[in-house]
Amino acid sequence: MKLVYFAWVREKVGKSGEDVSPPPTVETVTQLIDWLIAQGDNYRVAFGDMKIIRVAVNQQYVTTDTPVQPGDEVAFFPPVTGG
Amino acid sequence: MKLVYFAWVREKVGKSGEDVSPPPTVETVTQLIDWLIAQGDNYRVAFGDMKIIRVAVNQQYVTTDTPVQPGDEVAFFPPVTGG
Amino acid sequence: MIRVQQEDFDVSREIASLRAGDLSIGGICSFIGTVRELSGGAAISSMTLEHYPGMTERALSDIEAQACARWPLSGCLIIHRYGKLEPGDQIVLVVTASAHRQAAFDACQFLIDWLKTKAPFWKLEAGTDGADKHWVEANGSDTLAANRWDDTQDKT
Amino acid sequence: MIRVQQEDFDVSREIASLRAGDLSIGGICSFIGTVRELSGGAAISSMTLEHYPGMTERALSDIEAQACARWPLSGCLIIHRYGKLEPGDQIVLVVTASAHRQAAFDACQFLIDWLKTKAPFWKLEAGTDGADKHWVEANGSDTLAANRWDDTQDKT
């Protein structure tokens, strides 16, 4: 599973992306985040306030109850500020 | 008093403008139009349907009960179609 | 700023001149009206725009002042052409610049709605055979579009 | 048509290319977003726009298709820049062309409202001392502006 991070989520996690292989019990975005938080303080800090985290799976906006699976590209980022 | 005509009002009257000296009894736009109509068929045709005539006195839109006086510039034209 | 002219205009150049280094501007809205080849279903070969010199400039300046009083604009430009134009030609340009995009959009629409119903211009269209010329009739939907600005003192 | 690029753009050239001799067009609305020198009251020296390559192009193409389905557009263009920009620089361009001006205005506003709230871009501002960098926070009024398009299937 490919994870990508943008803006201050990227800065707090400390990298712009990574390939991860969470256990099969990780079936949704929420479970993926919980698993990441258990991997280190950088994730705990980045995902500390989920109200200001947006998630895209395979480049489409999703809610946190969306399923994830091996091969997916999952992106985490703050509310956007383009335009 | 200076009269100016635009678009098909100009074509129907047969000139783009003229200097006129109506009698002192002509005190409003309506009275001016009635006086013009009495001057010839070209005016009768041009002012046949006042619903589609717009009037400006001294380059400001006015209603037909507006006073007119010597020295005024009075313009008659169809509803505008710019933009 | 208003201009009534026969010459064509270039929107990039006009926007650059309007901005003139004003770094408080966050958004620039512009509208260009162009000559369509069809008018009421019939093809036209050209259109001649007549206007009322003197009143046109006065009326455009007045409406520009109204837009500037109603919305927080950093800049405003109206250019309206007259004379003979062909399908595809530019007729009119409205540009509004503001710190805030909604003000720029609202003022730009207000100005073009006004131009359509109040600016003293008249279009004489020539058909493709060159002989058939007729004056364009005013459009009821333009009057409705203009009237919506009477109901609200402020749409920002 | 959508483009995501570092390079600047020229609105006249883009409009000419979008029109491409289409004589059914009667109105062209455009919006340019520019970098302001003040952000939340503090002067900035530069702004760096990060985006999500891949998702950006996909999302912009999707919203362009939605605008074309919703309004009768003859042409539509979105250009969004990324990378380092300075006060006064152009950030974004939206151009919509239609036979009818209201469709052009509505589609243009719809697209810029959407870009502000959904396009995956993030602004990192640098203060005038060069050291202080901070991520711009999303603006609640932008979300309200975008939401108004959910209530109406058709604003033409």
PDB file of N, CA and C in Angstrom, chain D residues 26-73:
ATOM      1  N   GLY D  26     -20.785  34.206 -27.513  1.00  0.00           N
ATOM      2  CA  GLY D  26     -21.217  35.590 -27.344  1.00  0.00           C
ATOM      3  C   GLY D  26     -20.574  36.261 -26.146  1.00  0.00           C
ATOM      4  N   GLY D  27     -20.064  35.448 -25.206  1.00  0.00           N
ATOM      5  CA  GLY D  27     -19.471  36.026 -24.009  1.00  0.00           C
ATOM      6  C   GLY D  27     -18.392  35.139 -23.436  1.00  0.00           C
ATOM      7  N   ILE D  28     -17.331  35.777 -22.942  1.00  0.00           N
ATOM      8  CA  ILE D  28     -16.222  35.050 -22.329  1.00  0.00           C
ATOM      9  C   ILE D  28     -15.976  35.657 -20.965  1.00  0.00           C
ATOM     10  N   CYS D  29     -16.109  34.835 -19.932  1.00  0.00           N
ATOM     11  CA  CYS D  29     -15.854  35.301 -18.570  1.00  0.00           C
ATOM     12  C   CYS D  29     -14.525  34.714 -18.126  1.00  0.00           C
ATOM     13  N   SER D  30     -13.704  35.518 -17.480  1.00  0.00           N
ATOM     14  CA  SER D  30     -12.457  34.965 -16.963  1.00  0.00           C
ATOM     15  C   SER D  30     -12.203  35.480 -15.563  1.00  0.00           C
ATOM     16  N   PHE D  31     -11.502  34.657 -14.798  1.00  0.00           N
ATOM     17  CA  PHE D  31     -11.099  35.052 -13.457  1.00  0.00           C
ATOM     18  C   PHE D  31      -9.621  34.718 -13.286  1.00  0.00           C
ATOM     19  N   ILE D  32      -8.867  35.692 -12.783  1.00  0.00           N
ATOM     20  CA  ILE D  32      -7.456  35.485 -12.474  1.00  0.00           C
ATOM     21  C   ILE D  32      -7.275  35.694 -10.977  1.00  0.00           C
ATOM     22  N   GLY D  33      -6.725  34.694 -10.301  1.00  0.00           N
ATOM     23  CA  GLY D  33      -6.366  34.859  -8.894  1.00  0.00           C
ATOM     24  C   GLY D  33      -4.906  35.244  -8.797  1.00  0.00           C
ATOM     25  N   THR D  34      -4.610  36.228  -7.937  1.00  0.00           N
ATOM     26  CA  THR D  34      -3.239  36.732  -7.832  1.00  0.00           C
ATOM     27  C   THR D  34      -2.770  36.690  -6.380  1.00  0.00           C
ATOM     28  N   VAL D  35      -1.451  36.677  -6.199  1.00  0.00           N
ATOM     29  CA  VAL D  35      -0.855  36.661  -4.858  1.00  0.00           C
ATOM     30  C   VAL D  35      -0.921  38.064  -4.266  1.00  0.00           C
ATOM     31  N   ARG D  36      -1.566  38.176  -3.109  1.00  0.00           N
ATOM     32  CA  ARG D  36      -1.609  39.466  -2.418  1.00  0.00           C
ATOM     33  C   ARG D  36      -0.389  39.622  -1.520  1.00  0.00           C
ATOM     34  N   GLU D  37       0.033  40.868  -1.299  1.00  0.00           N
ATOM     35  CA  GLU D  37       1.230  41.061  -0.471  1.00  0.00           C
ATOM     36  C   GLU D  37       0.938  40.900   1.017  1.00  0.00           C
ATOM     37  N   LEU D  38      -0.362  41.031   1.371  1.00  0.00           N
ATOM     38  CA  LEU D  38      -0.743  40.847   2.773  1.00  0.00           C
ATOM     39  C   LEU D  38      -1.565  39.576   2.909  1.00  0.00           C
ATOM     40  N   SER D  39      -1.270  38.805   3.929  1.00  0.00           N
ATOM     41  CA  SER D  39      -2.051  37.616   4.229  1.00  0.00           C
ATOM     42  C   SER D  39      -2.372  37.641   5.710  1.00  0.00           C
ATOM     43  N   GLY D  40      -3.661  37.800   6.034  1.00  0.00           N
ATOM     44  CA  GLY D  40      -4.049  37.906   7.439  1.00  0.00           C
ATOM     45  C   GLY D  40      -3.367  39.077   8.129  1.00  0.00           C
ATOM     46  N   GLY D  41      -3.121  40.156   7.404  1.00  0.00           N
ATOM     47  CA  GLY D  41      -2.540  41.354   8.000  1.00  0.00           C
ATOM     48  C   GLY D  41      -1.022  41.400   7.970  1.00  0.00           C
ATOM     49  N   ALA D  42      -0.369  40.268   7.668  1.00  0.00           N
ATOM     50  CA  ALA D  42       1.102  40.242   7.664  1.00  0.00           C
ATOM     51  C   ALA D  42       1.629  40.227   6.236  1.00  0.00           C
ATOM     52  N   ALA D  43       2.689  40.968   5.992  1.00  0.00           N
ATOM     53  CA  ALA D  43       3.291  41.013   4.657  1.00  0.00           C
ATOM     54  C   ALA D  43       3.992  39.689   4.356  1.00  0.00           C
ATOM     55  N   ILE D  44       3.868  39.232   3.135  1.00  0.00           N
ATOM     56  CA  ILE D  44       4.589  38.025   2.739  1.00  0.00           C
ATOM     57  C   ILE D  44       5.605  38.377   1.653  1.00  0.00           C
ATOM     58  N   SER D  45       6.678  37.594   1.608  1.00  0.00           N
ATOM     59  CA  SER D  45       7.690  37.822   0.569  1.00  0.00           C
ATOM     60  C   SER D  45       7.504  36.847  -0.577  1.00  0.00           C
ATOM     61  N   SER D  46       6.982  35.660  -0.276  1.00  0.00           N
ATOM     62  CA  SER D  46       6.711  34.686  -1.329  1.00  0.00           C
ATOM     63  C   SER D  46       5.721  33.650  -0.817  1.00  0.00           C
ATOM     64  N   MET D  47       5.243  32.835  -1.736  1.00  0.00           N
ATOM     65  CA  MET D  47       4.296  31.776  -1.426  1.00  0.00           C
ATOM     66  C   MET D  47       4.693  30.582  -2.294  1.00  0.00           C
ATOM     67  N   THR D  48       4.720  29.408  -1.683  1.00  0.00           N
ATOM     68  CA  THR D  48       5.044  28.213  -2.462  1.00  0.00           C
ATOM     69  C   THR D  48       3.832  27.300  -2.498  1.00  0.00           C
ATOM     70  N   LEU D  49       3.396  26.972  -3.703  1.00  0.00           N
ATOM     71  CA  LEU D  49       2.214  26.130  -3.873  1.00  0.00           C
ATOM     72  C   LEU D  49       2.646  24.688  -4.122  1.00  0.00           C
ATOM     73  N   GLU D  50       2.227  23.822  -3.192  1.00  0.00           N
ATOM     74  CA  GLU D  50       2.442  22.381  -3.331  1.00  0.00           C
ATOM     75  C   GLU D  50       1.155  21.780  -3.873  1.00  0.00           C
ATOM     76  N   HIS D  51       1.244  20.708  -4.640  1.00  0.00           N
ATOM     77  CA  HIS D  51       0.004  20.042  -5.063  1.00  0.00           C
ATOM     78  C   HIS D  51       0.210  18.543  -5.127  1.00  0.00           C
ATOM     79  N   TYR D  52      -0.803  17.817  -5.473  1.00  0.00           N
ATOM     80  CA  TYR D  52      -0.792  16.352  -5.475  1.00  0.00           C
ATOM     81  C   TYR D  52      -0.805  15.907  -6.939  1.00  0.00           C
ATOM     82  N   PRO D  53       0.362  15.754  -7.546  1.00  0.00           N
ATOM     83  CA  PRO D  53       0.410  15.398  -8.973  1.00  0.00           C
ATOM     84  C   PRO D  53      -0.390  14.120  -9.224  1.00  0.00           C
ATOM     85  N   GLY D  54      -1.155  14.131 -10.253  1.00  0.00           N
ATOM     86  CA  GLY D  54      -1.999  12.966 -10.538  1.00  0.00           C
ATOM     87  C   GLY D  54      -3.417  13.252 -10.094  1.00  0.00           C
ATOM     88  N   MET D  55      -3.613  13.405  -8.770  1.00  0.00           N
ATOM     89  CA  MET D  55      -4.952  13.727  -8.282  1.00  0.00           C
ATOM     90  C   MET D  55      -5.387  15.106  -8.769  1.00  0.00           C
ATOM     91  N   THR D  56      -4.446  16.057  -8.809  1.00  0.00           N
ATOM     92  CA  THR D  56      -4.798  17.415  -9.247  1.00  0.00           C
ATOM     93  C   THR D  56      -5.400  17.392 -10.649  1.00  0.00           C
ATOM     94  N   GLU D  57      -4.698  16.771 -11.586  1.00  0.00           N
ATOM     95  CA  GLU D  57      -5.152  16.739 -12.976  1.00  0.00           C
ATOM     96  C   GLU D  57      -6.498  16.014 -13.079  1.00  0.00           C
ATOM     97  N   ARG D  58      -6.616  14.908 -12.345  1.00  0.00           N
ATOM     98  CA  ARG D  58      -7.853  14.144 -12.376  1.00  0.00           C
ATOM     99  C   ARG D  58      -9.024  14.957 -11.819  1.00  0.00           C
ATOM    100  N   ALA D  59      -8.788  15.618 -10.688  1.00  0.00           N
ATOM    101  CA  ALA D  59      -9.851  16.390 -10.036  1.00  0.00           C
ATOM    102  C   ALA D  59     -10.258  17.588 -10.903  1.00  0.00           C
ATOM    103  N   LEU D  60      -9.280  18.247 -11.501  1.00  0.00           N
ATOM    104  CA  LEU D  60      -9.596  19.403 -12.353  1.00  0.00           C
ATOM    105  C   LEU D  60     -10.379  18.969 -13.598  1.00  0.00           C
ATOM    106  N   SER D  61      -9.990  17.845 -14.184  1.00  0.00           N
ATOM    107  CA  SER D  61     -10.727  17.344 -15.354  1.00  0.00           C
ATOM    108  C   SER D  61     -12.163  16.982 -14.986  1.00  0.00           C
ATOM    109  N   ASP D  62     -12.327  16.359 -13.809  1.00  0.00           N
ATOM    110  CA  ASP D  62     -13.678  15.992 -13.356  1.00  0.00           C
ATOM    111  C   ASP D  62     -14.553  17.226 -13.195  1.00  0.00           C
ATOM    112  N   ILE D  63     -14.022  18.269 -12.544  1.00  0.00           N
ATOM    113  CA  ILE D  63     -14.866  19.429 -12.269  1.00  0.00           C
ATOM    114  C   ILE D  63     -15.152  20.191 -13.558  1.00  0.00           C
ATOM    115  N   GLU D  64     -14.202  20.183 -14.487  1.00  0.00           N
ATOM    116  CA  GLU D  64     -14.455  20.811 -15.782  1.00  0.00           C
ATOM    117  C   GLU D  64     -15.604  20.086 -16.504  1.00  0.00           C
ATOM    118  N   ALA D  65     -15.591  18.766 -16.438  1.00  0.00           N
ATOM    119  CA  ALA D  65     -16.671  17.993 -17.071  1.00  0.00           C
ATOM    120  C   ALA D  65     -18.014  18.307 -16.414  1.00  0.00           C
ATOM    121  N   GLN D  66     -17.997  18.459 -15.083  1.00  0.00           N
ATOM    122  CA  GLN D  66     -19.248  18.819 -14.376  1.00  0.00           C
ATOM    123  C   GLN D  66     -19.771  20.175 -14.832  1.00  0.00           C
ATOM    124  N   ALA D  67     -18.869  21.142 -14.950  1.00  0.00           N
ATOM    125  CA  ALA D  67     -19.299  22.482 -15.392  1.00  0.00           C
ATOM    126  C   ALA D  67     -19.884  22.411 -16.805  1.00  0.00           C
ATOM    127  N   CYS D  68     -19.252  21.623 -17.674  1.00  0.00           N
ATOM    128  CA  CYS D  68     -19.744  21.522 -19.060  1.00  0.00           C
ATOM    129  C   CYS D  68     -21.094  20.804 -19.124  1.00  0.00           C
ATOM    130  N   ALA D  69     -21.336  19.898 -18.163  1.00  0.00           N
ATOM    131  CA  ALA D  69     -22.624  19.191 -18.137  1.00  0.00           C
ATOM    132  C   ALA D  69     -23.719  20.113 -17.608  1.00  0.00           C
ATOM    133  N   ARG D  70     -23.330  21.038 -16.750  1.00  0.00           N
ATOM    134  CA  ARG D  70     -24.312  21.861 -16.036  1.00  0.00           C
ATOM    135  C   ARG D  70     -24.690  23.129 -16.788  1.00  0.00           C
ATOM    136  N   TRP D  71     -23.741  23.681 -17.546  1.00  0.00           N
ATOM    137  CA  TRP D  71     -24.005  24.903 -18.299  1.00  0.00           C
ATOM    138  C   TRP D  71     -23.659  24.701 -19.770  1.00  0.00           C
ATOM    139  N   PRO D  72     -24.324  25.418 -20.660  1.00  0.00           N
ATOM    140  CA  PRO D  72     -24.048  25.274 -22.101  1.00  0.00           C
ATOM    141  C   PRO D  72     -22.791  26.045 -22.498  1.00  0.00           C
ATOM    142  N   LEU D  73     -21.624  25.443 -22.263  1.00  0.00           N
ATOM    143  CA  LEU D  73     -20.358  26.118 -22.525  1.00  0.00           C
ATOM    144  C   LEU D  73     -19.803  25.721 -23.892  1.00  0.00           C
TER     145      LEU D  73
END
